mmCIF file with all atom_site columns, C-alpha atoms in Angstrom:
data_model
loop_
_atom_site.group_PDB
_atom_site.id
_atom_site.type_symbol
_atom_site.label_atom_id
_atom_site.label_alt_id
_atom_site.label_comp_id
_atom_site.label_asym_id
_atom_site.label_entity_id
_atom_site.label_seq_id
_atom_site.pdbx_PDB_ins_code
_atom_site.Cartn_x
_atom_site.Cartn_y
_atom_site.Cartn_z
_atom_site.occupancy
_atom_site.B_iso_or_equiv
_atom_site.pdbx_formal_charge
_atom_site.auth_seq_id
_atom_site.auth_comp_id
_atom_site.auth_asym_id
_atom_site.auth_atom_id
_atom_site.pdbx_PDB_model_num
ATOM 1   C CA . GLY A 1 1   ? -6.780  13.785  -3.098  1.00 67.00 ? 178 GLY A CA 1
ATOM 2   C CA . THR A 1 2   ? -6.105  13.426  0.392   1.00 76.00 ? 179 THR A CA 1
ATOM 3   C CA . CYS A 1 3   ? -2.306  14.208  0.124   1.00 80.00 ? 180 CYS A CA 1
ATOM 4   C CA . GLY A 1 4   ? -3.037  17.511  -1.599  1.00 80.00 ? 181 GLY A CA 1
ATOM 5   C CA . ILE A 1 5   ? -5.463  18.519  1.117   1.00 80.00 ? 182 ILE A CA 1
ATOM 6   C CA . ILE A 1 6   ? -3.592  17.425  4.008   1.00 82.00 ? 183 ILE A CA 1
ATOM 7   C CA . ASN A 1 7   ? -0.730  19.349  2.461   1.00 81.00 ? 184 ASN A CA 1
ATOM 8   C CA . TYR A 1 8   ? -2.782  22.226  1.935   1.00 81.00 ? 185 TYR A CA 1
ATOM 9   C CA . PHE A 1 9   ? -3.836  22.546  5.552   1.00 82.00 ? 186 PHE A CA 1
ATOM 10  C CA . GLY A 1 10  ? 0.095   21.649  6.609   1.00 82.00 ? 187 GLY A CA 1
ATOM 11  C CA . THR A 1 11  ? -0.739  18.584  8.645   1.00 84.00 ? 188 THR A CA 1
ATOM 12  C CA . SER A 1 12  ? 1.296   16.142  6.342   1.00 85.00 ? 189 SER A CA 1
ATOM 13  C CA . LYS A 1 13  ? 4.457   15.081  7.254   1.00 87.00 ? 190 LYS A CA 1
ATOM 14  C CA . GLU A 1 14  ? 6.260   16.381  4.182   1.00 85.00 ? 191 GLU A CA 1
ATOM 15  C CA . THR A 1 15  ? 4.731   19.789  4.767   1.00 86.00 ? 192 THR A CA 1
ATOM 16  C CA . GLY A 1 16  ? 6.306   19.393  8.491   1.00 88.00 ? 193 GLY A CA 1
ATOM 17  C CA . ASP A 1 17  ? 9.689   18.176  7.258   1.00 91.00 ? 194 ASP A CA 1
ATOM 18  C CA . LEU A 1 18  ? 10.039  20.904  4.308   1.00 89.00 ? 195 LEU A CA 1
ATOM 19  C CA . ARG A 1 19  ? 8.543   23.833  5.763   1.00 85.00 ? 196 ARG A CA 1
ATOM 20  C CA . ASP A 1 20  ? 11.872  25.312  6.621   1.00 88.00 ? 197 ASP A CA 1
ATOM 21  C CA . GLN A 1 21  ? 13.711  24.381  3.282   1.00 91.00 ? 198 GLN A CA 1
ATOM 22  C CA . SER A 1 22  ? 13.759  25.763  -0.046  1.00 91.00 ? 199 SER A CA 1
ATOM 23  C CA . PHE A 1 23  ? 13.386  24.142  -3.848  1.00 88.00 ? 200 PHE A CA 1
ATOM 24  C CA . VAL A 1 24  ? 14.325  25.248  -7.272  1.00 91.00 ? 201 VAL A CA 1
ATOM 25  C CA . TYR A 1 25  ? 11.666  24.745  -9.862  1.00 86.00 ? 202 TYR A CA 1
ATOM 26  C CA . PRO A 1 26  ? 13.025  22.640  -12.827 1.00 89.00 ? 203 PRO A CA 1
ATOM 27  C CA . GLY A 1 27  ? 12.951  24.777  -16.154 1.00 93.00 ? 204 GLY A CA 1
ATOM 28  C CA . VAL A 1 28  ? 14.773  27.538  -17.562 1.00 95.00 ? 205 VAL A CA 1
ATOM 29  C CA . LEU A 1 29  ? 14.579  31.573  -17.328 1.00 94.00 ? 206 LEU A CA 1
ATOM 30  C CA . ALA A 1 30  ? 13.671  33.981  -19.695 1.00 94.00 ? 207 ALA A CA 1
ATOM 31  C CA . ASP A 1 31  ? 17.238  34.269  -21.321 1.00 96.00 ? 208 ASP A CA 1
ATOM 32  C CA . GLY A 1 32  ? 17.067  30.276  -21.728 1.00 95.00 ? 209 GLY A CA 1
ATOM 33  C CA . SER A 1 33  ? 19.568  29.469  -18.984 1.00 96.00 ? 210 SER A CA 1
ATOM 34  C CA . THR A 1 34  ? 18.760  26.768  -16.348 1.00 96.00 ? 211 THR A CA 1
ATOM 35  C CA . ASN A 1 35  ? 16.677  28.036  -13.307 1.00 95.00 ? 212 ASN A CA 1
ATOM 36  C CA . THR A 1 36  ? 18.645  28.017  -10.340 1.00 95.00 ? 213 THR A CA 1
ATOM 37  C CA . ILE A 1 37  ? 16.403  30.378  -8.377  1.00 91.00 ? 214 ILE A CA 1
ATOM 38  C CA . SER A 1 38  ? 15.689  28.999  -4.912  1.00 90.00 ? 215 SER A CA 1
ATOM 39  C CA . VAL A 1 39  ? 12.328  29.620  -3.305  1.00 86.00 ? 216 VAL A CA 1
ATOM 40  C CA . PRO A 1 40  ? 11.158  28.610  0.396   1.00 88.00 ? 217 PRO A CA 1
ATOM 41  C CA . TYR A 1 41  ? 8.362   26.329  0.577   1.00 85.00 ? 218 TYR A CA 1
ATOM 42  C CA . ALA A 1 42  ? 7.025   28.488  3.091   1.00 84.00 ? 219 ALA A CA 1
ATOM 43  C CA . ASP A 1 43  ? 7.496   32.289  4.041   1.00 82.00 ? 220 ASP A CA 1
ATOM 44  C CA . PRO A 1 44  ? 5.324   33.527  6.807   1.00 80.00 ? 221 PRO A CA 1
ATOM 45  C CA . ALA A 1 45  ? 6.243   36.875  5.713   1.00 84.00 ? 222 ALA A CA 1
ATOM 46  C CA . GLY A 1 46  ? 4.806   36.478  2.099   1.00 79.00 ? 223 GLY A CA 1
ATOM 47  C CA . GLY A 1 47  ? 1.485   35.274  3.310   1.00 77.00 ? 224 GLY A CA 1
ATOM 48  C CA . LEU A 1 48  ? -0.647  32.423  2.114   1.00 73.00 ? 225 LEU A CA 1
ATOM 49  C CA . GLY A 1 49  ? 0.431   33.031  -1.391  1.00 73.00 ? 226 GLY A CA 1
ATOM 50  C CA . ALA A 1 50  ? 4.261   32.221  -0.423  1.00 77.00 ? 227 ALA A CA 1
ATOM 51  C CA . ASN A 1 51  ? 3.050   28.690  0.970   1.00 80.00 ? 228 ASN A CA 1
ATOM 52  C CA . PHE A 1 52  ? 4.123   26.164  -1.721  1.00 80.00 ? 229 PHE A CA 1
ATOM 53  C CA . TRP A 1 53  ? 1.249   23.937  -0.760  1.00 78.00 ? 230 TRP A CA 1
ATOM 54  C CA . VAL A 1 54  ? -1.459  26.894  -0.627  1.00 79.00 ? 231 VAL A CA 1
ATOM 55  C CA . ARG A 1 55  ? -0.482  28.830  -3.535  1.00 68.00 ? 232 ARG A CA 1
ATOM 56  C CA . TYR A 1 56  ? -1.944  26.950  -6.235  1.00 69.00 ? 233 TYR A CA 1
ATOM 57  C CA . GLY A 1 57  ? -5.458  26.576  -4.599  1.00 69.00 ? 234 GLY A CA 1
ATOM 58  C CA . PHE A 1 58  ? -7.163  24.056  -2.562  1.00 70.00 ? 235 PHE A CA 1
ATOM 59  C CA . GLY A 1 59  ? -5.514  20.493  -3.251  1.00 60.00 ? 236 GLY A CA 1
ATOM 60  C CA . GLY A 1 60  ? -2.305  22.225  -4.691  1.00 58.00 ? 237 GLY A CA 1
ATOM 61  C CA . LEU A 1 61  ? -0.398  20.863  -7.391  1.00 62.00 ? 238 LEU A CA 1
ATOM 62  C CA . SER A 1 62  ? -1.932  17.803  -8.747  1.00 69.00 ? 239 SER A CA 1
ATOM 63  C CA . GLU A 1 63  ? 1.114   16.199  -10.491 1.00 75.00 ? 240 GLU A CA 1
ATOM 64  C CA . GLN A 1 64  ? 2.919   16.146  -6.853  1.00 76.00 ? 241 GLN A CA 1
ATOM 65  C CA . ASN A 1 65  ? -0.132  14.336  -5.323  1.00 76.00 ? 242 ASN A CA 1
ATOM 66  C CA . ILE A 1 66  ? -0.076  11.480  -7.667  1.00 79.00 ? 243 ILE A CA 1
ATOM 67  C CA . HIS A 1 67  ? 1.157   8.453   -5.775  1.00 81.00 ? 244 HIS A CA 1
ATOM 68  C CA . ASP A 1 68  ? 0.877   4.652   -5.998  1.00 84.00 ? 245 ASP A CA 1
ATOM 69  C CA . GLY A 1 69  ? -2.171  4.006   -4.166  1.00 79.00 ? 246 GLY A CA 1
ATOM 70  C CA . GLY A 1 70  ? -1.732  0.259   -3.803  1.00 86.00 ? 247 GLY A CA 1
ATOM 71  C CA . TRP A 1 71  ? -2.111  -1.413  -0.427  1.00 88.00 ? 248 TRP A CA 1
ATOM 72  C CA . VAL A 1 72  ? -2.667  -4.685  1.323   1.00 93.00 ? 249 VAL A CA 1
ATOM 73  C CA . ARG A 1 73  ? -4.809  -4.891  4.657   1.00 93.00 ? 250 ARG A CA 1
ATOM 74  C CA . LEU A 1 74  ? -5.604  -7.394  6.992   1.00 95.00 ? 251 LEU A CA 1
ATOM 75  C CA . ARG A 1 75  ? -9.308  -6.282  7.022   1.00 93.00 ? 252 ARG A CA 1
ATOM 76  C CA . GLU A 1 76  ? -10.522 -9.147  9.733   1.00 96.00 ? 253 GLU A CA 1
ATOM 77  C CA . LEU A 1 77  ? -9.293  -11.654 11.639  1.00 97.00 ? 254 LEU A CA 1
ATOM 78  C CA . THR A 1 78  ? -11.599 -14.131 13.813  1.00 97.00 ? 255 THR A CA 1
ATOM 79  C CA . LEU A 1 79  ? -10.077 -17.021 16.071  1.00 98.00 ? 256 LEU A CA 1
ATOM 80  C CA . ALA A 1 80  ? -12.540 -19.227 17.715  1.00 98.00 ? 257 ALA A CA 1
ATOM 81  C CA . TYR A 1 81  ? -12.421 -22.234 19.981  1.00 97.00 ? 258 TYR A CA 1
ATOM 82  C CA . ASN A 1 82  ? -14.938 -24.861 20.742  1.00 96.00 ? 259 ASN A CA 1
ATOM 83  C CA . VAL A 1 83  ? -14.926 -25.801 23.989  1.00 94.00 ? 260 VAL A CA 1
ATOM 84  C CA . PRO A 1 84  ? -14.710 -29.873 24.537  1.00 94.00 ? 261 PRO A CA 1
ATOM 85  C CA . GLN A 1 85  ? -17.860 -31.897 25.447  1.00 91.00 ? 262 GLN A CA 1
ATOM 86  C CA . SER A 1 86  ? -15.850 -33.144 28.444  1.00 89.00 ? 263 SER A CA 1
ATOM 87  C CA . ILE A 1 87  ? -15.698 -29.580 29.987  1.00 90.00 ? 264 ILE A CA 1
ATOM 88  C CA . LEU A 1 88  ? -19.356 -28.636 28.869  1.00 91.00 ? 265 LEU A CA 1
ATOM 89  C CA . SER A 1 89  ? -21.216 -31.706 30.274  1.00 87.00 ? 266 SER A CA 1
ATOM 90  C CA . THR A 1 90  ? -19.890 -30.500 33.969  1.00 87.00 ? 267 THR A CA 1
ATOM 91  C CA . LEU A 1 91  ? -21.563 -26.909 33.131  1.00 87.00 ? 268 LEU A CA 1
ATOM 92  C CA . LYS A 1 92  ? -24.823 -28.572 31.663  1.00 87.00 ? 269 LYS A CA 1
ATOM 93  C CA . LEU A 1 93  ? -24.305 -27.251 28.133  1.00 90.00 ? 270 LEU A CA 1
ATOM 94  C CA . THR A 1 94  ? -24.604 -28.791 24.785  1.00 90.00 ? 271 THR A CA 1
ATOM 95  C CA . ASN A 1 95  ? -21.875 -26.609 22.876  1.00 92.00 ? 272 ASN A CA 1
ATOM 96  C CA . LEU A 1 96  ? -20.117 -23.172 23.409  1.00 94.00 ? 273 LEU A CA 1
ATOM 97  C CA . LYS A 1 97  ? -17.760 -21.464 21.189  1.00 96.00 ? 274 LYS A CA 1
ATOM 98  C CA . ILE A 1 98  ? -15.471 -18.589 22.438  1.00 97.00 ? 275 ILE A CA 1
ATOM 99  C CA . SER A 1 99  ? -14.216 -16.306 19.857  1.00 98.00 ? 276 SER A CA 1
ATOM 100 C CA . ALA A 1 100 ? -12.538 -13.146 19.267  1.00 98.00 ? 277 ALA A CA 1
ATOM 101 C CA . THR A 1 101 ? -12.718 -10.828 16.152  1.00 97.00 ? 278 THR A CA 1
ATOM 102 C CA . GLY A 1 102 ? -10.165 -8.071  15.035  1.00 97.00 ? 279 GLY A CA 1
ATOM 103 C CA . ARG A 1 103 ? -10.709 -5.682  12.496  1.00 95.00 ? 280 ARG A CA 1
ATOM 104 C CA . ASN A 1 104 ? -8.334  -3.516  10.507  1.00 91.00 ? 281 ASN A CA 1
ATOM 105 C CA . LEU A 1 105 ? -5.391  -5.095  11.882  1.00 94.00 ? 282 LEU A CA 1
ATOM 106 C CA . TRP A 1 106 ? -2.597  -4.315  9.532   1.00 94.00 ? 283 TRP A CA 1
ATOM 107 C CA . LEU A 1 107 ? -2.121  -2.142  6.511   1.00 91.00 ? 284 LEU A CA 1
ATOM 108 C CA . SER A 1 108 ? 1.062   -1.999  4.367   1.00 92.00 ? 285 SER A CA 1
ATOM 109 C CA . THR A 1 109 ? 1.174   0.778   1.524   1.00 89.00 ? 286 THR A CA 1
ATOM 110 C CA . ASP A 1 110 ? 3.771   3.155   0.329   1.00 88.00 ? 287 ASP A CA 1
ATOM 111 C CA . TYR A 1 111 ? 1.124   5.898   0.208   1.00 84.00 ? 288 TYR A CA 1
ATOM 112 C CA . PRO A 1 112 ? 1.849   8.806   2.104   1.00 81.00 ? 289 PRO A CA 1
ATOM 113 C CA . GLY A 1 113 ? -1.666  10.011  2.684   1.00 77.00 ? 290 GLY A CA 1
ATOM 114 C CA . VAL A 1 114 ? -4.325  8.770   5.069   1.00 77.00 ? 291 VAL A CA 1
ATOM 115 C CA . ASP A 1 115 ? -5.875  5.487   4.642   1.00 78.00 ? 292 ASP A CA 1
ATOM 116 C CA . PRO A 1 116 ? -6.798  4.562   1.041   1.00 73.00 ? 293 PRO A CA 1
ATOM 117 C CA . GLU A 1 117 ? -10.305 3.497   2.187   1.00 76.00 ? 294 GLU A CA 1
ATOM 118 C CA . THR A 1 118 ? -11.079 7.037   3.993   1.00 73.00 ? 295 THR A CA 1
ATOM 119 C CA . ASN A 1 119 ? -13.681 9.134   2.786   1.00 66.00 ? 296 ASN A CA 1
ATOM 120 C CA . LEU A 1 120 ? -12.881 12.843  3.188   1.00 65.00 ? 297 LEU A CA 1
ATOM 121 C CA . THR A 1 121 ? -15.855 14.101  1.210   1.00 64.00 ? 298 THR A CA 1
ATOM 122 C CA . GLY A 1 122 ? -18.383 13.459  3.429   1.00 64.00 ? 299 GLY A CA 1
ATOM 123 C CA . ALA A 1 123 ? -21.488 10.992  3.026   1.00 64.00 ? 300 ALA A CA 1
ATOM 124 C CA . SER A 1 124 ? -20.650 10.353  -0.839  1.00 63.00 ? 301 SER A CA 1
ATOM 125 C CA . ASN A 1 125 ? -18.613 7.517   -2.534  1.00 61.00 ? 302 ASN A CA 1
ATOM 126 C CA . GLY A 1 126 ? -15.618 9.667   -3.248  1.00 56.00 ? 303 GLY A CA 1
ATOM 127 C CA . PHE A 1 127 ? -12.993 7.032   -1.163  1.00 53.00 ? 304 PHE A CA 1
ATOM 128 C CA . GLY A 1 128 ? -9.524  8.061   -1.450  1.00 50.00 ? 305 GLY A CA 1
ATOM 129 C CA . LEU A 1 129 ? -10.505 11.874  -1.933  1.00 48.00 ? 306 LEU A CA 1
#
């Protein structure tokens, strides 16, 4: 999805916030003890393989890129005004409507990726990818 791809390229807010920090993989070590080994999210000295968002391939770890994709959008709003006949008669017009339309005026979502309706796969039907 888009989150994995923008993480892969290092352009997400998450990669910017975490690239100088470390994490601990949940799990156990070979001796059965809890893993406490801290690993940097990105280590320039280690090359791309040492970058958390790149080391697992294009799109990265899929589990970490699963998010609630729900959203609400104000897709289109049109305001119109019919000019009164009393004004139109002086202009020698029979009717006149003035209108303004706005599109994609508001989007509410907790999804951390790009706009949920964006298609990053080119000329296809892969919306949200």
